[in-house]
XYZ file of C-alpha atoms in Angstrom:
681
model
C 69.933 42.573 -151.752
C 70.372 43.441 -155.343
C 68.679 42.171 -158.137
C 71.835 40.315 -159.428
C 72.681 38.814 -155.616
C 69.529 36.861 -156.595
C 71.372 34.581 -158.844
C 73.787 33.526 -156.058
C 71.316 31.892 -153.911
C 71.606 28.066 -153.126
C 75.055 28.269 -154.610
C 77.856 25.933 -152.566
C 80.700 28.593 -151.573
C 83.092 26.947 -154.806
C 79.778 27.619 -157.485
C 79.573 31.144 -155.945
C 83.015 31.486 -156.333
C 82.942 30.804 -159.998
C 79.831 32.932 -160.531
C 81.045 35.966 -158.570
C 84.688 35.346 -160.780
C 82.912 37.204 -163.562
C 86.202 38.917 -165.420
C 88.675 36.158 -166.865
C 90.871 34.102 -167.125
C 89.146 31.594 -165.063
C 89.413 28.015 -164.806
C 87.093 25.857 -163.658
C 88.079 22.279 -162.509
C 84.619 20.387 -162.019
C 84.534 16.988 -161.161
C 81.374 14.765 -161.973
C 78.272 15.499 -160.483
C 79.291 18.651 -159.127
C 77.337 21.256 -160.920
C 79.407 22.826 -163.338
C 76.796 23.640 -165.701
C 74.821 25.284 -162.530
C 78.093 27.356 -161.568
C 78.787 28.449 -165.265
C 75.318 29.292 -165.969
C 74.756 31.671 -163.029
C 78.324 33.217 -163.555
C 76.769 34.312 -167.084
C 73.654 35.163 -165.463
C 75.527 37.214 -162.472
C 77.568 39.039 -165.023
C 74.661 40.285 -166.986
C 72.441 41.078 -164.350
C 75.195 42.919 -162.219
C 75.882 45.031 -165.800
C 79.476 43.890 -166.058
C 78.696 42.213 -169.509
C 75.947 42.730 -172.081
C 74.248 39.660 -173.118
C 74.706 39.996 -176.780
C 78.555 40.424 -175.969
C 78.534 36.671 -174.691
C 79.786 33.498 -176.453
C 79.536 30.370 -174.754
C 80.778 27.319 -176.570
C 80.056 23.671 -175.706
C 80.699 20.276 -177.733
C 76.940 19.179 -178.693
C 73.834 20.701 -179.671
C 72.228 19.963 -176.802
C 73.946 20.637 -174.394
C 73.985 24.264 -176.180
C 70.245 24.050 -175.587
C 70.511 23.233 -172.220
C 72.709 25.958 -171.766
C 70.154 28.372 -173.417
C 67.492 26.833 -171.602
C 68.857 27.555 -168.418
C 70.178 31.335 -169.258
C 66.688 32.021 -170.313
C 65.412 30.882 -166.542
C 67.897 32.928 -164.662
C 67.002 36.189 -166.843
C 69.918 36.238 -169.888
C 68.330 35.529 -172.635
C 70.279 37.097 -174.890
C 73.601 34.952 -174.563
C 74.679 33.382 -177.411
C 75.691 29.383 -176.739
C 76.588 27.124 -179.462
C 78.807 24.426 -180.525
C 82.282 25.220 -182.020
C 80.827 24.663 -185.439
C 77.670 26.708 -185.110
C 79.114 29.866 -184.045
C 81.702 29.287 -187.042
C 79.817 28.800 -189.559
C 77.575 31.485 -188.503
C 80.024 33.794 -189.145
C 81.710 31.984 -191.995
C 78.119 32.344 -193.779
C 77.544 36.275 -193.074
C 81.441 37.394 -194.280
C 81.551 35.099 -197.222
C 79.542 36.896 -199.594
C 81.946 39.895 -198.402
C 85.285 38.949 -198.405
C 85.459 35.913 -200.395
C 82.190 36.450 -203.268
C 79.944 33.993 -204.610
C 77.739 31.283 -202.757
C 78.599 29.611 -199.841
C 79.953 26.338 -199.694
C 77.711 23.688 -199.282
C 78.314 21.517 -196.063
C 79.341 18.103 -196.037
C 77.134 16.024 -193.784
C 79.340 13.089 -194.117
C 82.764 12.209 -195.327
C 81.774 8.812 -196.438
C 80.581 9.121 -200.084
C 83.365 11.688 -201.044
C 85.605 9.019 -199.232
C 84.429 6.217 -200.997
C 84.726 7.866 -204.398
C 88.574 9.008 -203.600
C 89.022 5.322 -202.950
C 87.611 4.593 -206.327
C 89.527 7.090 -207.926
C 92.673 5.365 -206.507
C 91.279 2.033 -207.301
C 91.045 0.823 -203.593
C 87.409 -1.073 -202.344
C 87.318 -0.478 -198.822
C 84.498 -2.074 -197.212
C 81.770 0.584 -195.509
C 83.722 -0.215 -191.599
C 87.154 0.401 -193.347
C 85.675 3.766 -194.721
C 84.472 4.705 -191.259
C 87.506 4.481 -190.152
C 89.266 6.191 -192.692
C 86.960 8.953 -192.206
C 87.912 9.238 -188.288
C 91.306 8.957 -189.584
C 91.301 12.352 -191.949
C 89.000 14.106 -188.902
C 91.910 13.362 -186.884
C 94.649 14.950 -189.285
C 92.600 17.801 -190.004
C 92.118 19.072 -186.405
C 95.360 18.342 -185.770
C 96.327 20.750 -188.354
C 98.288 17.784 -190.518
C 97.622 18.205 -194.170
C 97.981 14.700 -196.745
C 101.797 15.851 -197.494
C 102.486 15.567 -193.908
C 100.375 12.716 -192.911
C 102.417 9.575 -193.266
C 105.501 11.426 -191.407
C 102.840 12.163 -188.370
C 100.995 8.915 -188.304
C 104.187 7.422 -187.363
C 105.187 10.566 -184.873
C 101.526 9.990 -183.274
C 101.565 6.307 -183.390
C 98.346 6.503 -184.924
C 97.148 3.005 -186.168
C 95.349 3.582 -189.250
C 92.971 1.104 -191.439
C 94.789 1.202 -194.448
C 98.446 1.833 -194.953
C 99.728 5.412 -193.842
C 100.944 5.891 -197.513
C 97.581 4.925 -198.927
C 95.790 7.315 -195.979
C 97.869 10.134 -197.561
C 96.714 9.580 -201.087
C 93.052 8.734 -200.005
C 93.234 11.930 -197.944
C 94.550 14.043 -200.595
C 91.881 12.743 -203.037
C 89.362 13.576 -201.084
C 90.326 17.167 -200.393
C 90.390 17.718 -204.098
C 87.074 16.113 -204.524
C 85.890 18.441 -201.850
C 87.311 21.662 -203.261
C 85.789 21.133 -207.038
C 82.868 20.640 -205.795
C 82.976 23.900 -203.244
C 82.078 21.976 -199.920
C 83.638 22.301 -196.817
C 83.357 19.904 -193.479
C 83.051 20.404 -190.013
C 86.879 20.873 -189.346
C 87.480 23.081 -192.817
C 84.506 25.291 -191.505
C 86.693 25.965 -187.721
C 89.700 26.666 -190.200
C 88.363 29.133 -193.159
C 86.583 31.422 -190.353
C 90.268 31.233 -188.547
C 91.828 31.962 -191.796
C 89.515 34.622 -192.919
C 89.736 36.329 -189.193
C 93.328 36.204 -189.689
C 93.429 37.815 -193.632
C 90.844 40.082 -192.789
C 91.352 42.533 -189.998
C 88.070 44.321 -190.662
C 86.070 40.543 -190.053
C 88.093 40.074 -186.825
C 87.232 43.764 -185.866
C 83.656 43.083 -186.360
C 83.734 39.552 -184.308
C 85.774 40.542 -182.116
C 83.535 43.708 -181.087
C 80.957 41.577 -180.758
C 81.864 39.055 -178.591
C 83.986 40.357 -175.694
C 82.773 37.643 -172.773
C 83.862 33.727 -173.805
C 82.511 30.692 -171.561
C 83.741 27.095 -172.707
C 82.655 24.081 -171.256
C 84.388 20.968 -171.707
C 87.754 22.294 -171.880
C 89.129 19.218 -171.603
C 87.958 17.651 -175.004
C 88.943 20.966 -177.029
C 91.545 19.932 -180.406
C 94.150 22.287 -181.436
C 91.909 23.399 -184.271
C 89.434 24.402 -181.805
C 92.222 26.048 -179.696
C 93.071 27.953 -182.799
C 89.886 29.306 -183.683
C 89.124 30.303 -179.893
C 92.579 32.041 -179.708
C 91.709 33.927 -182.495
C 88.328 35.186 -181.318
C 89.969 36.063 -178.305
C 92.840 38.033 -180.600
C 95.208 38.253 -177.365
C 92.177 39.400 -174.705
C 91.968 37.160 -172.422
C 88.426 37.186 -170.863
C 87.573 34.057 -170.975
C 86.416 31.196 -168.614
C 87.156 27.296 -169.178
C 85.432 24.501 -167.176
C 86.276 20.855 -167.842
C 87.519 17.708 -165.742
C 90.978 16.253 -166.189
C 89.593 13.075 -164.662
C 87.157 13.232 -167.843
C 89.760 13.209 -171.280
C 88.683 9.996 -172.975
C 88.818 11.545 -176.461
C 92.492 11.996 -177.026
C 92.066 9.395 -180.209
C 90.240 11.972 -181.716
C 93.037 14.629 -181.358
C 91.437 16.145 -177.817
C 94.162 17.618 -175.288
C 93.540 17.710 -171.824
C 96.909 19.993 -171.870
C 94.980 23.326 -172.625
C 92.778 23.002 -169.533
C 95.865 21.482 -167.191
C 98.105 24.133 -168.426
C 95.762 27.251 -168.498
C 97.315 28.384 -165.270
C 100.665 28.516 -167.444
C 98.999 30.057 -170.167
C 97.394 32.818 -167.854
C 99.627 33.098 -164.692
C 97.266 35.526 -163.362
C 94.022 33.350 -163.955
C 91.711 32.439 -160.770
C 91.732 28.452 -160.466
C 88.914 27.385 -158.996
C 87.900 23.460 -157.950
C 84.327 21.999 -157.769
C 84.797 18.854 -155.914
C 81.062 18.593 -153.862
C 79.697 15.882 -155.798
C 75.859 16.101 -155.188
C 74.884 13.034 -158.317
C 76.176 10.041 -156.493
C 76.128 8.443 -153.100
C 79.423 8.149 -150.889
C 79.687 4.430 -152.011
C 79.618 5.543 -155.577
C 82.088 8.655 -155.073
C 84.665 6.528 -153.018
C 85.193 3.855 -155.925
C 85.748 6.546 -158.103
C 87.901 8.090 -156.100
C 89.691 4.566 -155.473
C 90.092 4.032 -159.254
C 90.989 7.001 -160.116
C 94.023 7.657 -157.177
C 95.566 4.275 -158.486
C 96.067 6.407 -161.905
C 99.586 8.506 -163.245
C 97.774 11.924 -163.630
C 99.038 15.029 -161.076
C 95.997 16.716 -162.197
C 92.868 14.200 -160.718
C 90.252 15.886 -158.483
C 89.144 13.886 -155.600
C 85.672 13.813 -154.902
C 83.465 14.947 -151.835
C 80.124 13.272 -151.776
C 76.908 15.557 -150.617
C 74.493 12.418 -150.550
C 73.418 10.484 -148.150
C 74.370 6.483 -147.911
C 73.380 3.911 -150.403
C 74.330 0.565 -151.085
C 77.534 -0.521 -151.782
C 79.038 -1.301 -155.221
C 78.150 -5.280 -156.676
C 81.150 -6.968 -158.074
C 79.871 -9.953 -160.512
C 81.853 -12.854 -161.723
C 80.172 -14.760 -164.359
C 81.227 -18.379 -165.965
C 80.463 -16.788 -169.322
C 79.435 -13.724 -171.680
C 75.729 -15.325 -172.030
C 75.885 -16.141 -168.220
C 76.897 -12.484 -166.868
C 74.087 -10.973 -169.435
C 71.188 -13.221 -167.689
C 72.386 -12.108 -164.677
C 72.417 -8.325 -165.406
C 68.804 -8.698 -166.969
C 67.467 -10.897 -163.385
C 69.336 -7.667 -161.180
C 67.495 -5.339 -163.593
C 63.815 -7.293 -163.111
C 64.428 -6.664 -159.384
C 65.045 -3.030 -159.546
C 62.081 -2.886 -161.784
C 59.881 -4.427 -159.173
C 61.189 -2.346 -156.341
C 60.469 1.008 -158.115
C 62.906 1.950 -159.962
C 61.941 3.326 -163.394
C 63.540 1.653 -166.575
C 64.453 4.744 -168.158
C 66.790 5.586 -164.837
C 68.574 2.178 -165.545
C 71.807 1.624 -167.903
C 73.951 -0.971 -169.068
C 77.038 0.219 -170.347
C 80.153 -1.588 -172.375
C 83.314 -0.802 -173.933
C 82.736 -1.528 -177.106
C 79.207 -1.572 -179.198
C 79.481 -4.638 -180.531
C 78.913 -6.064 -176.584
C 75.384 -4.836 -176.760
C 73.872 -8.045 -178.341
C 74.028 -10.303 -175.956
C 72.199 -7.907 -173.450
C 69.498 -6.830 -176.196
C 68.649 -10.680 -176.152
C 69.054 -10.815 -172.606
C 66.515 -7.883 -171.986
C 64.217 -9.066 -175.003
C 64.060 -12.558 -173.591
C 63.167 -11.037 -169.373
C 60.467 -8.617 -171.559
C 62.453 -5.862 -170.111
C 62.362 -2.694 -172.855
C 65.156 -1.251 -173.716
C 66.653 1.530 -175.845
C 70.217 1.370 -177.640
C 71.554 4.940 -177.625
C 74.080 5.820 -180.122
C 72.159 4.383 -183.040
C 69.016 6.393 -184.572
C 68.408 9.812 -183.079
C 65.005 10.191 -181.180
C 63.398 13.178 -184.346
C 64.775 11.082 -186.990
C 62.863 7.977 -186.261
C 60.543 7.254 -188.894
C 57.004 7.264 -186.565
C 58.295 10.802 -184.735
C 58.669 12.283 -188.221
C 55.392 11.220 -188.967
C 53.929 12.241 -185.839
C 55.505 15.696 -185.574
C 53.888 16.524 -189.444
C 50.302 15.100 -188.126
C 50.506 17.117 -184.696
C 51.833 20.311 -187.062
C 49.035 20.119 -189.085
C 46.627 19.374 -186.405
C 47.708 22.706 -184.341
C 47.464 24.681 -187.027
C 43.692 23.432 -187.497
C 42.602 24.104 -183.593
C 39.578 22.016 -182.804
C 39.629 23.395 -179.252
C 39.935 19.937 -178.191
C 41.969 19.196 -174.850
C 45.559 19.206 -175.555
C 46.489 15.758 -174.006
C 43.224 13.875 -175.630
C 44.183 15.397 -179.203
C 47.776 14.272 -179.013
C 46.217 10.651 -177.623
C 43.790 10.341 -180.970
C 47.011 11.284 -183.253
C 49.344 9.024 -181.975
C 46.788 6.579 -181.771
C 46.189 6.660 -185.714
C 50.388 5.811 -185.642
C 50.530 2.870 -183.577
C 50.188 4.348 -180.036
C 47.939 1.524 -178.155
C 47.306 1.474 -174.698
C 49.673 -0.986 -173.681
C 52.947 -1.809 -174.824
C 53.921 -4.310 -177.627
C 56.010 -7.461 -176.624
C 59.300 -6.304 -177.707
C 61.583 -5.837 -180.736
C 61.061 -2.721 -183.493
C 57.348 -2.408 -182.559
C 58.349 -2.037 -178.802
C 60.735 0.373 -179.585
C 58.348 2.149 -182.097
C 55.286 2.223 -179.032
C 58.429 3.484 -176.445
C 58.647 7.048 -178.974
C 55.355 7.614 -179.177
C 54.195 6.667 -175.989
C 57.365 9.537 -175.057
C 55.628 12.243 -177.342
C 52.200 11.421 -174.982
C 53.884 11.863 -171.856
C 55.636 15.288 -172.980
C 51.943 16.202 -174.076
C 50.482 15.337 -170.747
C 53.137 17.133 -168.450
C 52.743 20.249 -170.638
C 48.805 20.170 -170.419
C 49.260 20.074 -166.822
C 51.042 23.239 -167.198
C 48.737 25.027 -169.545
C 50.088 24.639 -172.608
C 48.017 24.022 -175.898
C 49.035 22.192 -179.162
C 50.660 24.973 -180.822
C 53.027 25.371 -177.536
C 53.622 21.886 -177.649
C 54.588 21.663 -181.293
C 56.552 24.348 -180.962
C 58.156 22.726 -177.725
C 58.995 19.634 -179.946
C 60.493 21.913 -182.616
C 62.698 23.660 -180.340
C 64.134 19.704 -178.880
C 63.895 18.500 -182.492
C 66.703 21.020 -182.985
C 68.508 20.853 -179.934
C 68.686 17.212 -180.105
C 66.789 17.107 -176.564
C 64.512 13.957 -176.853
C 61.740 13.599 -174.205
C 62.231 10.300 -171.551
C 61.984 7.423 -173.342
C 60.740 4.650 -171.060
C 63.354 1.139 -171.591
C 66.937 0.351 -169.994
C 69.591 2.051 -171.420
C 72.376 0.115 -173.433
C 75.306 2.282 -174.711
C 79.141 2.327 -174.865
C 80.873 4.213 -172.444
C 81.768 6.963 -174.608
C 78.074 7.984 -175.662
C 77.717 7.800 -171.909
C 79.550 10.518 -171.334
C 77.644 13.345 -169.925
C 74.492 11.304 -168.607
C 73.162 9.647 -165.407
C 71.108 7.401 -164.001
C 69.658 5.977 -160.679
C 71.369 2.518 -161.511
C 74.657 1.723 -164.037
C 75.806 -2.310 -164.501
C 79.029 -1.832 -166.190
C 79.673 -5.199 -168.103
C 82.515 -7.021 -169.225
C 84.975 -5.058 -167.295
C 87.970 -7.575 -168.043
C 91.610 -7.304 -168.943
C 91.866 -6.937 -172.770
C 88.349 -5.153 -172.518
C 88.968 -2.383 -170.142
C 92.007 -1.160 -170.987
C 91.278 -2.831 -174.412
C 93.333 -5.535 -175.893
C 94.964 -2.329 -178.520
C 95.668 0.144 -175.608
C 99.400 0.424 -176.153
C 101.945 2.785 -173.560
C 100.749 4.488 -169.984
C 99.156 7.687 -172.036
C 96.659 4.952 -173.570
C 96.027 2.894 -170.334
C 95.267 6.108 -168.558
C 92.954 7.078 -171.087
C 91.070 3.615 -170.313
C 91.438 4.041 -166.849
C 89.144 7.409 -167.140
C 86.838 5.705 -169.256
C 86.031 3.034 -166.370
C 86.008 6.356 -164.125
C 83.188 7.680 -166.420
C 81.398 4.846 -165.993
C 81.299 4.737 -162.293
C 80.530 8.248 -161.945
C 77.003 7.951 -164.181
C 75.549 5.991 -161.304
C 73.765 8.312 -158.559
C 72.727 5.178 -155.904
C 73.211 1.806 -157.378
C 76.591 0.680 -159.621
C 77.227 -3.068 -160.458
C 80.291 -4.117 -162.094
C 80.808 -7.519 -163.834
C 82.909 -9.903 -165.881
C 82.953 -13.003 -167.540
C 85.727 -15.483 -167.213
C 84.835 -16.623 -170.860
C 83.366 -16.003 -173.837
C 81.273 -19.319 -174.304
C 79.587 -21.537 -172.358
C 82.333 -24.368 -171.941
C 84.890 -22.416 -173.144
C 88.144 -21.663 -171.236
C 88.111 -19.416 -168.141
C 90.993 -17.428 -168.621
C 90.144 -13.968 -168.763
C 90.699 -11.989 -165.674
C 88.989 -8.998 -164.158
C 89.973 -5.658 -165.002
C 93.743 -4.791 -163.751
C 91.841 -1.112 -162.757
C 89.732 -3.786 -159.793
C 92.736 -4.848 -158.577
C 92.304 -4.605 -154.718
C 88.837 -3.366 -154.694
C 86.729 -6.209 -155.533
C 87.328 -8.049 -152.251
C 87.815 -10.975 -154.178
C 90.880 -13.519 -154.465
C 94.288 -12.136 -155.551
C 94.189 -12.385 -159.244
C 96.505 -14.453 -161.664
C 100.015 -12.900 -162.042
C 99.801 -10.530 -165.746
C 103.212 -10.970 -168.232
C 103.941 -7.484 -168.830
C 105.561 -6.528 -171.579
C 109.025 -6.450 -170.694
C 108.350 -10.136 -169.394
C 107.289 -11.476 -172.667
C 110.239 -9.689 -174.193
C 112.899 -11.602 -171.640
C 111.153 -14.838 -172.663
C 111.878 -14.311 -176.273
C 115.250 -13.732 -175.575
C 116.010 -16.414 -173.489
C 114.377 -19.072 -175.435
C 116.278 -19.387 -179.064
C 113.639 -19.778 -181.658
C 114.872 -22.559 -184.537
C 113.286 -22.753 -188.087
C 111.193 -25.966 -188.188
C 112.395 -26.945 -191.444
C 116.720 -26.200 -191.611
C 116.864 -26.060 -187.353
C 118.861 -22.771 -188.104
C 118.685 -20.328 -185.310
C 115.565 -17.616 -186.397
C 116.337 -13.942 -185.624
C 114.368 -11.985 -188.111
C 111.131 -11.084 -185.999
C 109.121 -12.377 -188.575
C 110.565 -15.514 -189.061
C 110.264 -16.063 -185.208
C 106.743 -15.862 -186.077
C 106.361 -18.039 -188.849
C 109.130 -20.621 -186.874
C 110.829 -20.721 -190.391
C 113.766 -19.135 -192.274
C 112.032 -17.082 -195.142
C 113.959 -19.039 -197.659
C 112.572 -22.192 -196.139
C 109.813 -23.954 -198.132
C 106.105 -22.958 -196.581
C 103.436 -25.989 -196.203
C 99.825 -24.698 -195.784
C 96.614 -24.631 -197.102
C 96.006 -21.547 -198.835
C 91.956 -22.224 -198.180
C 92.661 -22.082 -194.363
C 94.342 -18.894 -194.650
C 91.483 -17.262 -196.595
C 89.250 -18.493 -194.349
C 91.420 -17.159 -191.218
C 91.360 -13.493 -193.315
C 87.966 -13.778 -193.852
C 87.052 -14.369 -190.556
C 89.326 -11.505 -189.019
C 88.194 -9.285 -191.380
C 84.482 -10.237 -189.845
C 85.723 -9.908 -186.508
C 87.371 -6.565 -186.964
C 84.109 -5.044 -188.412
C 82.041 -6.015 -185.574
C 84.720 -5.277 -183.136
C 85.261 -1.340 -185.024
C 88.658 -2.231 -184.737
C 91.347 -2.365 -188.017
C 91.877 -6.283 -188.917
C 95.533 -6.189 -187.819
C 94.259 -5.573 -184.465
C 92.974 -8.772 -184.343
C 96.011 -10.688 -186.008
C 98.666 -9.158 -188.143
C 98.906 -11.173 -191.747
C 102.544 -12.552 -190.378
C 100.188 -14.263 -187.267
C 97.875 -15.629 -189.672
C 100.480 -17.192 -192.309
C 101.859 -18.503 -189.006
C 98.576 -20.321 -187.694
C 97.553 -21.583 -191.243
C 101.202 -22.852 -191.895
C 101.447 -24.549 -188.081
C 97.312 -25.594 -188.123
C 96.905 -25.788 -184.803
C 94.390 -28.194 -183.270
C 94.687 -27.039 -179.226
C 94.802 -24.212 -177.440
C 98.433 -25.200 -176.485
C 99.480 -25.395 -180.232
C 97.776 -22.125 -180.813
C 99.415 -20.311 -177.815
C 103.253 -21.735 -178.722
C 102.593 -19.105 -181.967
C 104.411 -15.640 -181.199
C 101.600 -12.952 -181.628
C 98.888 -15.240 -180.090
C 99.440 -14.277 -176.279
C 96.794 -15.072 -173.538
C 93.933 -12.779 -174.358
C 93.956 -13.136 -177.904
C 93.512 -16.614 -177.386
C 90.481 -16.433 -174.548
C 89.217 -13.796 -177.375
C 89.740 -15.534 -181.065
C 91.252 -19.294 -179.931
C 87.913 -20.881 -180.261
C 86.976 -19.710 -183.958
C 90.654 -20.426 -185.072
C 91.037 -23.687 -183.740
C 87.581 -24.513 -185.263
C 88.756 -22.998 -188.595
C 91.963 -25.159 -188.159
C 90.390 -28.196 -187.590
C 87.764 -27.896 -190.207
C 90.510 -27.736 -192.721
């Protein structure tokens, strides 16, 4: 057996096929938990050790700094330390910075870390005053336009074509976008999208640059290919320059970022783009029990995608997934906390438990329930571990101690230093103090692990700095609270999927078959995060004593073992009902045909009679609710619907439901708050 063949030991037949397919084009369709990172790193190492490719000529591209760091770490362990593993942006920035003085001249532009300050200035120039939530939505919209290669002058037409729901009227977004780009150019700044765009442009316009880059990189691997957007695809094609030595890896079942411009068509259409490509499927799931895998397969099989992968479980049997229905959201949160306590009592570490939800605003009730149960938790997607003040302070002190070299045992010295900034033998009760303690405890645990393997303090500090650069935080004790989007790429022993109702999953503003299918894939991603224990729950009402009008997600129909769900009113059914029942003006009794007049319940020429204070209260409530849910205000209720509510001032659920634009789902979510305002008025 050759030295290269050692790399193939322990791979299953499909993973080995990937590793041995050392020349492109290659497409790897890799299901959740099937060992895709193992397969592609072994492929790279096998190519290097067999002499097919030189390590310095390989560029492995992925989407996050942490994923790139993991690739480099695995490749070092496999004997291929010289391979470049970077994000799209890091690879492009490195090339752009290197060639800038030669082909453009002068200093390279500075990088915009956040679009919000410049967008805020752009809005002030246009005399617009969006709040911070609207600014974040504007930033997302500008990013979408840029990755789709849509300029400010084309945004208005493109937003309608792509069925976008911008945070401001599309014409205003176009003007803000134009002002943002003007400020950016005036100040010699580049954002992350411009970095990719400029790198591709420099290679296209300067053939000597393209030749040098293509001479350097001859062998490409792209991970998470289902998440590639048009701008990234443009850069990849520019790097390749007509060559086809590329291996792409992805899972069509995990396409959940199309709202950002990502498109799975590059993955699913790879065989069309490269007719001679080798297409290899990884379907052996080593992560989850057969019970979890079966449920994931059933959920995705009910969808419309022709490209889905059916997983085959490799682990022994485990417990069946649990489906729980609760009367209200506080009861659901309390029930989840009790179930977590039982798992902790059975020995499941808190860091191996996660509570996943559709939107971040759902986390509050679980934070409260876990705090009451004295269960530590961490909120993923908040502050990065190495950016926390206590961690930054600890690293500075540890770095100084490493230079002093006292000769004390490393683990003991780390404990003394961390004790000076708040690490105590036992944890505090909860809240911020507990979060700080957990961060310091994670640093101490890492020190003990490394000390057991003979590492000294300088090696420990070097490891911390490597992890900080790669955003690879040590495991922190605590139950993870995270959105389904933030959970992608992670896994836990036990997963609780909460709030799985129609209107939340799929989310109420998902419109059309494609958006609904993306919501289905989001549930699939949540299910496949669980190794062994999986619980799915929902609440029939928002608050105790509220109307129990919710129902489990349609994606669970036929899977929960519960009675038949109440029939849903389809959009076409709703349209038929509106046509069949003429609407008359409540002032002059004339039949209304205009949609806006039907919603208001009166002719536009007839006088309106409403409490202006109530309308303002409704608008203020809508703004606050939209900000919390991180959606545009009109997703909650349109201006016309709010005016209709103010004019009719309903005091009962039936009166509110009779207003066009207030369906059963919105009645359940917002009815109590709206009726409270109306009754007060």
